PDB file of C-alpha atoms in Angstrom:
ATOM      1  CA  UNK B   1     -21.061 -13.355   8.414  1.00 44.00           C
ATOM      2  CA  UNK B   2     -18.881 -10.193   7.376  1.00 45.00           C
ATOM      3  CA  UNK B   3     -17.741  -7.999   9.975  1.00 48.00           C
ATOM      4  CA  UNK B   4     -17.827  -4.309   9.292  1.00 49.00           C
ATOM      5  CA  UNK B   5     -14.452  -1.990  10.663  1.00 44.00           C
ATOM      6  CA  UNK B   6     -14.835   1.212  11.715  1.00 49.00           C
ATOM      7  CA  UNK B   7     -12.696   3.994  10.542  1.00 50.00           C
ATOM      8  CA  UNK B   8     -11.549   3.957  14.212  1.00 51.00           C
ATOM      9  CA  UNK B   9     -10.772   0.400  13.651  1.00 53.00           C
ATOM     10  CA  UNK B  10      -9.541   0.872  10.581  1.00 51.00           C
ATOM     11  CA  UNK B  11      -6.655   3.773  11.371  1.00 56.00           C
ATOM     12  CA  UNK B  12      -5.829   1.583  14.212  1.00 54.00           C
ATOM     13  CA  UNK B  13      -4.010  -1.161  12.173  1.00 54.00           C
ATOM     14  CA  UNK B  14      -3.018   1.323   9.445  1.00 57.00           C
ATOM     15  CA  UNK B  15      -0.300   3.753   9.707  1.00 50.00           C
ATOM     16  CA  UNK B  16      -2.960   6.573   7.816  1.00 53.00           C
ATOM     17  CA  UNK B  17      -2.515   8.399   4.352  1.00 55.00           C
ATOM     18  CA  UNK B  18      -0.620  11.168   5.693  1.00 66.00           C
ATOM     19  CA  UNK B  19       2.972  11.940   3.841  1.00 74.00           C
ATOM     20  CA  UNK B  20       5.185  12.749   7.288  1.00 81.00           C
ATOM     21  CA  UNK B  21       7.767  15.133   6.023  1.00 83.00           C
ATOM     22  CA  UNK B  22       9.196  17.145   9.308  1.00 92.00           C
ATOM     23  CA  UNK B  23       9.330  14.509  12.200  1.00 95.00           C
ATOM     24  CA  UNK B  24      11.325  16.066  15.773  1.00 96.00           C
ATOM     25  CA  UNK B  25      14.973  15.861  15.057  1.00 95.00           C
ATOM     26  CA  UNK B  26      15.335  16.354  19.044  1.00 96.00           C
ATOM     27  CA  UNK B  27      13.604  12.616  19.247  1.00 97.00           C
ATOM     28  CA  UNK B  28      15.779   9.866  19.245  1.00 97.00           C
ATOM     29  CA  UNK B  29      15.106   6.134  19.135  1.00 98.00           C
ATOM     30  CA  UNK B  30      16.922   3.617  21.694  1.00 98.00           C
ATOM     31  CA  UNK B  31      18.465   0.941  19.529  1.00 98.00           C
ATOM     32  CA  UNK B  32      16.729  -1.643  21.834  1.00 98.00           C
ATOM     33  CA  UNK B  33      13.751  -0.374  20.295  1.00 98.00           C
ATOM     34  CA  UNK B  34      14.152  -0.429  17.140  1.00 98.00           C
ATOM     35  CA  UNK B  35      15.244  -3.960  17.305  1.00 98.00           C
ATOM     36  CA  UNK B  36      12.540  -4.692  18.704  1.00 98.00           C
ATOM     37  CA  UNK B  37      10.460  -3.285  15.869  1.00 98.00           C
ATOM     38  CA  UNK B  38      12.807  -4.912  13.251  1.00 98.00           C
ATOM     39  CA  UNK B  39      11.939  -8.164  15.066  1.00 98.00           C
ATOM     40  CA  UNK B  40       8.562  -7.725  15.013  1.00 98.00           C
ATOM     41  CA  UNK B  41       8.209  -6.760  11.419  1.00 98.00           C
ATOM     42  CA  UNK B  42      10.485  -9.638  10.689  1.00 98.00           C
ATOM     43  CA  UNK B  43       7.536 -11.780  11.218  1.00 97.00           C
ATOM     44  CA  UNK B  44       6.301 -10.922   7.864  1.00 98.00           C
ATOM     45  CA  UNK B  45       5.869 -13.572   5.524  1.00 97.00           C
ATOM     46  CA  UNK B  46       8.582 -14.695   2.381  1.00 97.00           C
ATOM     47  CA  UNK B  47       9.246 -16.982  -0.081  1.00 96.00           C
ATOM     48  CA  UNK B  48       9.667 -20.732   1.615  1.00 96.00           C
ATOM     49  CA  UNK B  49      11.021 -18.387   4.693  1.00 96.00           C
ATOM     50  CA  UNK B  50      14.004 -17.262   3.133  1.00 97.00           C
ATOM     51  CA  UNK B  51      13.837 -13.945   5.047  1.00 98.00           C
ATOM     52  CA  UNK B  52      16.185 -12.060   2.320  1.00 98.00           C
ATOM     53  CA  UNK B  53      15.878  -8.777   3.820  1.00 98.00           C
ATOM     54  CA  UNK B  54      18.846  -7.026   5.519  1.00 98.00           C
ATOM     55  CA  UNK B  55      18.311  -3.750   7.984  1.00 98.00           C
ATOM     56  CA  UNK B  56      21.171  -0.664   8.177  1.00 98.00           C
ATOM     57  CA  UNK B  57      19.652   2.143  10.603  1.00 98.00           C
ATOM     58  CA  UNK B  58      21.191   5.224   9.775  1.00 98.00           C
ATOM     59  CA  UNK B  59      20.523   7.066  12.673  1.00 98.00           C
ATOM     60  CA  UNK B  60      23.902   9.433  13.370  1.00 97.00           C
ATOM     61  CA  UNK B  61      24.153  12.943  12.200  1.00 96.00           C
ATOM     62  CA  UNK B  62      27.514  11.499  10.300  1.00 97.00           C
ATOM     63  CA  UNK B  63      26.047   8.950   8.659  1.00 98.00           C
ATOM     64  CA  UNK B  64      23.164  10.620   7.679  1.00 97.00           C
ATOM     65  CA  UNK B  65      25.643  12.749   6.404  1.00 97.00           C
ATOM     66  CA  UNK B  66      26.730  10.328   3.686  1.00 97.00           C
ATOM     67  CA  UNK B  67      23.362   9.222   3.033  1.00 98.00           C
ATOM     68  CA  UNK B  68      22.125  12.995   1.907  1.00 96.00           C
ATOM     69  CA  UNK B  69      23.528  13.232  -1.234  1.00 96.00           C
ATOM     70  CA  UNK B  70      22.297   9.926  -2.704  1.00 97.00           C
ATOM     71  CA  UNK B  71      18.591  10.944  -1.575  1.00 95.00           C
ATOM     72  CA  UNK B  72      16.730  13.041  -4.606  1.00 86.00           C
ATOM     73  CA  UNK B  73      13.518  14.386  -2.955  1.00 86.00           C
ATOM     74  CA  UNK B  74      14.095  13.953   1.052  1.00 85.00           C
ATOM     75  CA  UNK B  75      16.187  15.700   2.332  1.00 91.00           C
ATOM     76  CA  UNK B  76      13.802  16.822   5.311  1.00 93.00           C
ATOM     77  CA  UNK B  77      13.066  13.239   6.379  1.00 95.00           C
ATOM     78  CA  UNK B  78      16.921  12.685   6.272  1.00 96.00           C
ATOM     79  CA  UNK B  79      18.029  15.836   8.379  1.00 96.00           C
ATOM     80  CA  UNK B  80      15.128  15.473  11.243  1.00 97.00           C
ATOM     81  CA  UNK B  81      13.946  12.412  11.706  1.00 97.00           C
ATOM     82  CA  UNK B  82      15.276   9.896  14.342  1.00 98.00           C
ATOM     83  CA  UNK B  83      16.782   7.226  11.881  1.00 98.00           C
ATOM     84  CA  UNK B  84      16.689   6.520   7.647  1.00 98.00           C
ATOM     85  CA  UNK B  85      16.342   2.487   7.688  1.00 98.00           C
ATOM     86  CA  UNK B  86      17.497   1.248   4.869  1.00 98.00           C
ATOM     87  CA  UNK B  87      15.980  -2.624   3.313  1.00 98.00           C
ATOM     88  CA  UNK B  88      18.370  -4.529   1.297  1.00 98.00           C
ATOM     89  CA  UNK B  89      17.508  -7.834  -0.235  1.00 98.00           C
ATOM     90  CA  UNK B  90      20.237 -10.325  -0.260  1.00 98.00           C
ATOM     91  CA  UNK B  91      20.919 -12.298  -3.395  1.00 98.00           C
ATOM     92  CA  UNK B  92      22.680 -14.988  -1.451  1.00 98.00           C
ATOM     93  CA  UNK B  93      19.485 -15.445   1.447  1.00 98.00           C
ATOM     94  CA  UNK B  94      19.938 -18.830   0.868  1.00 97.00           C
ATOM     95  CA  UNK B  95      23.121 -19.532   2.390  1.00 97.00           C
ATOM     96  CA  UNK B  96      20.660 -18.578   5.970  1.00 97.00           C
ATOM     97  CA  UNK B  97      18.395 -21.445   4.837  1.00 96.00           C
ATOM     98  CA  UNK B  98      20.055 -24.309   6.890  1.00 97.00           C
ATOM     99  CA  UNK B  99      20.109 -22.117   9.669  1.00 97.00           C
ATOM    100  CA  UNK B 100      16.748 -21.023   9.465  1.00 97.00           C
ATOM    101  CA  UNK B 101      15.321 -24.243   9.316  1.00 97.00           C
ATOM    102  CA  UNK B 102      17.591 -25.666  11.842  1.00 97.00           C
ATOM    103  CA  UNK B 103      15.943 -23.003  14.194  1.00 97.00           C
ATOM    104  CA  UNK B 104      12.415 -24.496  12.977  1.00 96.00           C
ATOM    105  CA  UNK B 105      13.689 -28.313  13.934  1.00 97.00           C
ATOM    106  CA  UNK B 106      14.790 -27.049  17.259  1.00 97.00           C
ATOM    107  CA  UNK B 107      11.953 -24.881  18.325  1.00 97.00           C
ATOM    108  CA  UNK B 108       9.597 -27.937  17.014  1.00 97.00           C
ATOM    109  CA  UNK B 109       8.262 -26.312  14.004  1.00 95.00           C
ATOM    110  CA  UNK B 110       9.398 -28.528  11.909  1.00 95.00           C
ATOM    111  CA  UNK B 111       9.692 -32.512  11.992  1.00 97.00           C
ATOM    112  CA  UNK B 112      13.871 -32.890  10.887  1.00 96.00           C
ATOM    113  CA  UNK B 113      13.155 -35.440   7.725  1.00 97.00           C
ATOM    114  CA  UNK B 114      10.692 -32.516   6.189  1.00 96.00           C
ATOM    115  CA  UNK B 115      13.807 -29.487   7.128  1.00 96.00           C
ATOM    116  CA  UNK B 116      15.980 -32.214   5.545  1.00 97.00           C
ATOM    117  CA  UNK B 117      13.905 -32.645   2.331  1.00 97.00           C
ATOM    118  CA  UNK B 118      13.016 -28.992   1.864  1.00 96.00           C
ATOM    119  CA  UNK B 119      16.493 -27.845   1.593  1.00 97.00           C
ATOM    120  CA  UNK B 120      17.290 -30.423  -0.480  1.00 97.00           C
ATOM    121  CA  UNK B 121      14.711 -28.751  -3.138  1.00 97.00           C
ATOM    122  CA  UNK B 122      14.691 -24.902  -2.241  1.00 96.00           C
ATOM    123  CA  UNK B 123      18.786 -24.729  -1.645  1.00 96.00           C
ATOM    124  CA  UNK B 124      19.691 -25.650  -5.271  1.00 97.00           C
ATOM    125  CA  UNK B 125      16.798 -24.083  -6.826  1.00 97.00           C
ATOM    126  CA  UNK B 126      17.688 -20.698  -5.410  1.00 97.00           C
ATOM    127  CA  UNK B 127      20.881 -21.132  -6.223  1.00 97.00           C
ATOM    128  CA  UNK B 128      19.546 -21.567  -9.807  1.00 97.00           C
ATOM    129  CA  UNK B 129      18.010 -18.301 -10.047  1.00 97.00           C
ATOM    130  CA  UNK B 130      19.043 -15.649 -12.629  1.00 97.00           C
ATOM    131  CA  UNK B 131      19.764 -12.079 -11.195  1.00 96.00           C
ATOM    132  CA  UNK B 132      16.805 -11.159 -12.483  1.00 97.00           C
ATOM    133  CA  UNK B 133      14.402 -13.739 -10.999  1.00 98.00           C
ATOM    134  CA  UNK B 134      16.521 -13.088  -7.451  1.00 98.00           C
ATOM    135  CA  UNK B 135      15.976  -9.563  -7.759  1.00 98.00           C
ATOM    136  CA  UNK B 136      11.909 -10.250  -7.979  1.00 98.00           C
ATOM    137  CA  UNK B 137      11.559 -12.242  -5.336  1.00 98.00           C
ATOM    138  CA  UNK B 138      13.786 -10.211  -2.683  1.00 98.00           C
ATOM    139  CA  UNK B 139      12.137  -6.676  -3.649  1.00 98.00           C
ATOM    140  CA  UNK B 140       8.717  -8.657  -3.353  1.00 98.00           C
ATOM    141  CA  UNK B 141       9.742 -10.398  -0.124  1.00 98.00           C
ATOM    142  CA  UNK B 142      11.729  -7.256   1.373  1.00 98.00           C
ATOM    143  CA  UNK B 143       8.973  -4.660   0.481  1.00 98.00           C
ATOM    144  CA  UNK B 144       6.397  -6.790   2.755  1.00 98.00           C
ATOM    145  CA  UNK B 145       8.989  -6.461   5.892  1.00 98.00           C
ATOM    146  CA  UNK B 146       8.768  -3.023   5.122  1.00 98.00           C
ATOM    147  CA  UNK B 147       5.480  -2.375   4.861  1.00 96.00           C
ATOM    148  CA  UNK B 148       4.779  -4.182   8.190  1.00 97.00           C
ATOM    149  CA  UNK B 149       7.916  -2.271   9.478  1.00 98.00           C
ATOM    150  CA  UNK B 150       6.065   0.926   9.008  1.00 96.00           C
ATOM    151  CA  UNK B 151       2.669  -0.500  10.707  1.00 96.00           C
ATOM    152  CA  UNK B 152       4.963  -1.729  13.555  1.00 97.00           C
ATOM    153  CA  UNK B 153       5.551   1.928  13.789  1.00 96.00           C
ATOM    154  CA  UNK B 154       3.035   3.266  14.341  1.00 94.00           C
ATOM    155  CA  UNK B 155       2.147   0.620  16.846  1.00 95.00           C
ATOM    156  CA  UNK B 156       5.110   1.973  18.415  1.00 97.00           C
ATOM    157  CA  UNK B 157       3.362   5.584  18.479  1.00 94.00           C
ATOM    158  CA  UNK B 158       6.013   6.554  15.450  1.00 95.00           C
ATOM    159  CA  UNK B 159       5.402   8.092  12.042  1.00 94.00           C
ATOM    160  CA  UNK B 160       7.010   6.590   9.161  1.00 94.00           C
ATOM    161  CA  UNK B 161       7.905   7.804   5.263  1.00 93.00           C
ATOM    162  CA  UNK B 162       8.681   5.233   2.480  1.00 94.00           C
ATOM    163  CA  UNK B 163      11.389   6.752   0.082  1.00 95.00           C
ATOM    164  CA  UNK B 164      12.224   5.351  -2.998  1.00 94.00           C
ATOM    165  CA  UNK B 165      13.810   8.197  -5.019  1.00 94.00           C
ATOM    166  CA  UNK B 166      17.686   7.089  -3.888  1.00 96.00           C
ATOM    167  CA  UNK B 167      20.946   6.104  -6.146  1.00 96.00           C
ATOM    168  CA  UNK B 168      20.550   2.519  -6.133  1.00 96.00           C
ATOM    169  CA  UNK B 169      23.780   1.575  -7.520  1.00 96.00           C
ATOM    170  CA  UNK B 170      25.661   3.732  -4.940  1.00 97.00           C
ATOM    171  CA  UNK B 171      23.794   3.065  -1.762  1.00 98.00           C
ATOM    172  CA  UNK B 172      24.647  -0.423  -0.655  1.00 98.00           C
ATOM    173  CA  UNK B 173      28.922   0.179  -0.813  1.00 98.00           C
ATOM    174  CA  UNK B 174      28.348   4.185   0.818  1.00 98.00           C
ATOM    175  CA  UNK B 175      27.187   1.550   3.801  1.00 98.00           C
ATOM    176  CA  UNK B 176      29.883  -1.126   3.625  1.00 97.00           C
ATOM    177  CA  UNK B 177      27.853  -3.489   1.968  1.00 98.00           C
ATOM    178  CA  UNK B 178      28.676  -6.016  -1.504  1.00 98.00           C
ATOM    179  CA  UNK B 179      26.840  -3.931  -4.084  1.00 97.00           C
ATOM    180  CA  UNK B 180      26.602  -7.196  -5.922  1.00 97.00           C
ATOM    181  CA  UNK B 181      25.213  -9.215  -3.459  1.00 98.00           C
ATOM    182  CA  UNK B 182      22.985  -6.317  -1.865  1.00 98.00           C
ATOM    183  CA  UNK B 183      19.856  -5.052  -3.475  1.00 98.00           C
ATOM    184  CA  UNK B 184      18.136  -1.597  -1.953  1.00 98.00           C
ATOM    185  CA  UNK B 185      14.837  -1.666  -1.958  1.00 98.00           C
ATOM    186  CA  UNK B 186      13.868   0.934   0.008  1.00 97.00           C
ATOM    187  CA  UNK B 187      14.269   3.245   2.507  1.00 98.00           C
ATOM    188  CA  UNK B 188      12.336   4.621   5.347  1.00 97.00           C
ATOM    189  CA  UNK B 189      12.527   7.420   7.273  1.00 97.00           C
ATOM    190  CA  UNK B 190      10.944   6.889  11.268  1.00 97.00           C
ATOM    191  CA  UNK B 191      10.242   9.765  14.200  1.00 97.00           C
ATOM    192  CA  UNK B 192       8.183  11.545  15.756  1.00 95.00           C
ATOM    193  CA  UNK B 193       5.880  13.780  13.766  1.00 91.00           C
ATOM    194  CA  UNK B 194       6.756  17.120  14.151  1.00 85.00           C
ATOM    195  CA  UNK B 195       4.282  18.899  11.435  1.00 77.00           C
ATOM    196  CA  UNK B 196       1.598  16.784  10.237  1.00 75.00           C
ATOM    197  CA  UNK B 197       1.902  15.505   6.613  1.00 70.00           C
ATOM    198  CA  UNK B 198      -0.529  15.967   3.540  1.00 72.00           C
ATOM    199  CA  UNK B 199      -3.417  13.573   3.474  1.00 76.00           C
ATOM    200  CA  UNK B 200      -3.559  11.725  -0.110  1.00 77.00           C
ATOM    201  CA  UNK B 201      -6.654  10.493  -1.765  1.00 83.00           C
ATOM    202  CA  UNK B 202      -7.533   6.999  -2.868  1.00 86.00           C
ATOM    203  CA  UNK B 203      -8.883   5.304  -6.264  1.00 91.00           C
ATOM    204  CA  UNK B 204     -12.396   3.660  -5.164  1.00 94.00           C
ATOM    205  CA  UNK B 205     -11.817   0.060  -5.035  1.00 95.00           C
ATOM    206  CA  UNK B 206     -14.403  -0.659  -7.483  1.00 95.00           C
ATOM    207  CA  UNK B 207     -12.317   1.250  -9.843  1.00 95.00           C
ATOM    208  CA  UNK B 208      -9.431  -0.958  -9.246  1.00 95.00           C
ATOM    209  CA  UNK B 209     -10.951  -4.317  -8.818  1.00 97.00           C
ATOM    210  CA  UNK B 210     -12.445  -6.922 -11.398  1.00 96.00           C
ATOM    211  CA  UNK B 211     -14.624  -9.866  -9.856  1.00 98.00           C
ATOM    212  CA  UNK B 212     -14.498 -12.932 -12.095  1.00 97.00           C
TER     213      UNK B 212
END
């Protein structure tokens, strides 16, 4: 039996099709909060649990600052909202794997001989990857944290922006990161809304969809 949703329903679990560009720059978010929304959205699902994405909040009026000039087209979002988080994939994720799966033994997740034989495969394959592949699977892996970053949001009563128009091959050392090892994805700017963004339309599913 399907189950029909509601718009009601719908907007609930959806953080809406409105473009937030003027959030209320007095607002500030505790950084116990927005832990606790980066640990929520870090429940996301990625390849064999890698978890290759890597958080900087930029939420100072310094470092936002330095972020300004390597944004093209928001330079609102940077100046009022309450933080710019930035998603980095890492190209070395793996070297987390033993941990992670340690964590998975320990919490009984995981029998140890299946940990044991999993990293045995998934270690030395990543570490087989050409930058290219690596770059696919952490932008894949890193933009589903983010999207479920920005629905944790709004769960959170927060309005959210995805930005993508940034200078990639200056944004990961202007933080103190490797620029070799780090990989921006995105960035997204978080607050409260201040004026309410333009709503955007959508292709009809039918349009977009082929049933085989």
């Amino acid at each position: 039996m399907s189950k029909n949703i509601s718009n009601n329903d719908f907007s609930a679990i959806t953080f809406g099709r409105k473009s937030v560009r003027h959030y209320d720059e007095t607002y500030k978010i505790s950084q116990e909060e927005m832990l606790e929304m980066i640990q929520e959205a870090t429940t996301a699902p990625s390849s064999v649990n890698m978890q290759p994405w890597r958080f900087v909040v930029v939420e100072s009026d310094e470092e936002k600052s330095k972020l300004k000039p390597l944004i093209r087209f928001n330079k609102l979002q940077n100046d009022t909202s309450s933080a710019m988080v930035l998603l980095f994939g890492d190209r070395k994720c793996y070297e987390l794997g033993e941990e992670i799966y340690d964590q998975a033994v320990a919490e009984g997740k995981m029998p140890k001989e299946v940990r044991d034989e999993q990293l045995a495969t998934i270690i030395p394959y990543y570490e087989s990857f050409s930058e290219s592949k690596m770059n696919d699977v952490i932008k894949i892996d890193t933009s589903l944290v983010a999207m479920q970053f920005m629905l944790v949001a709004r769960a959170h009563g927060y309005e959210t922006n995805p930005i993508g128009g940034f200078e990639e091959d200056q944004l990961a050392e202007a933080f103190g990161l490797d620029k070799e090892r780090y990989v921006p994805v995105m960035i997204v700017s978080i607050g409260k809304e201040k004026e309410a963004g333009y709503e955007s339309v959508r292709v009809s599913a039918d349009k977009i969809t082929t049933f085989k």
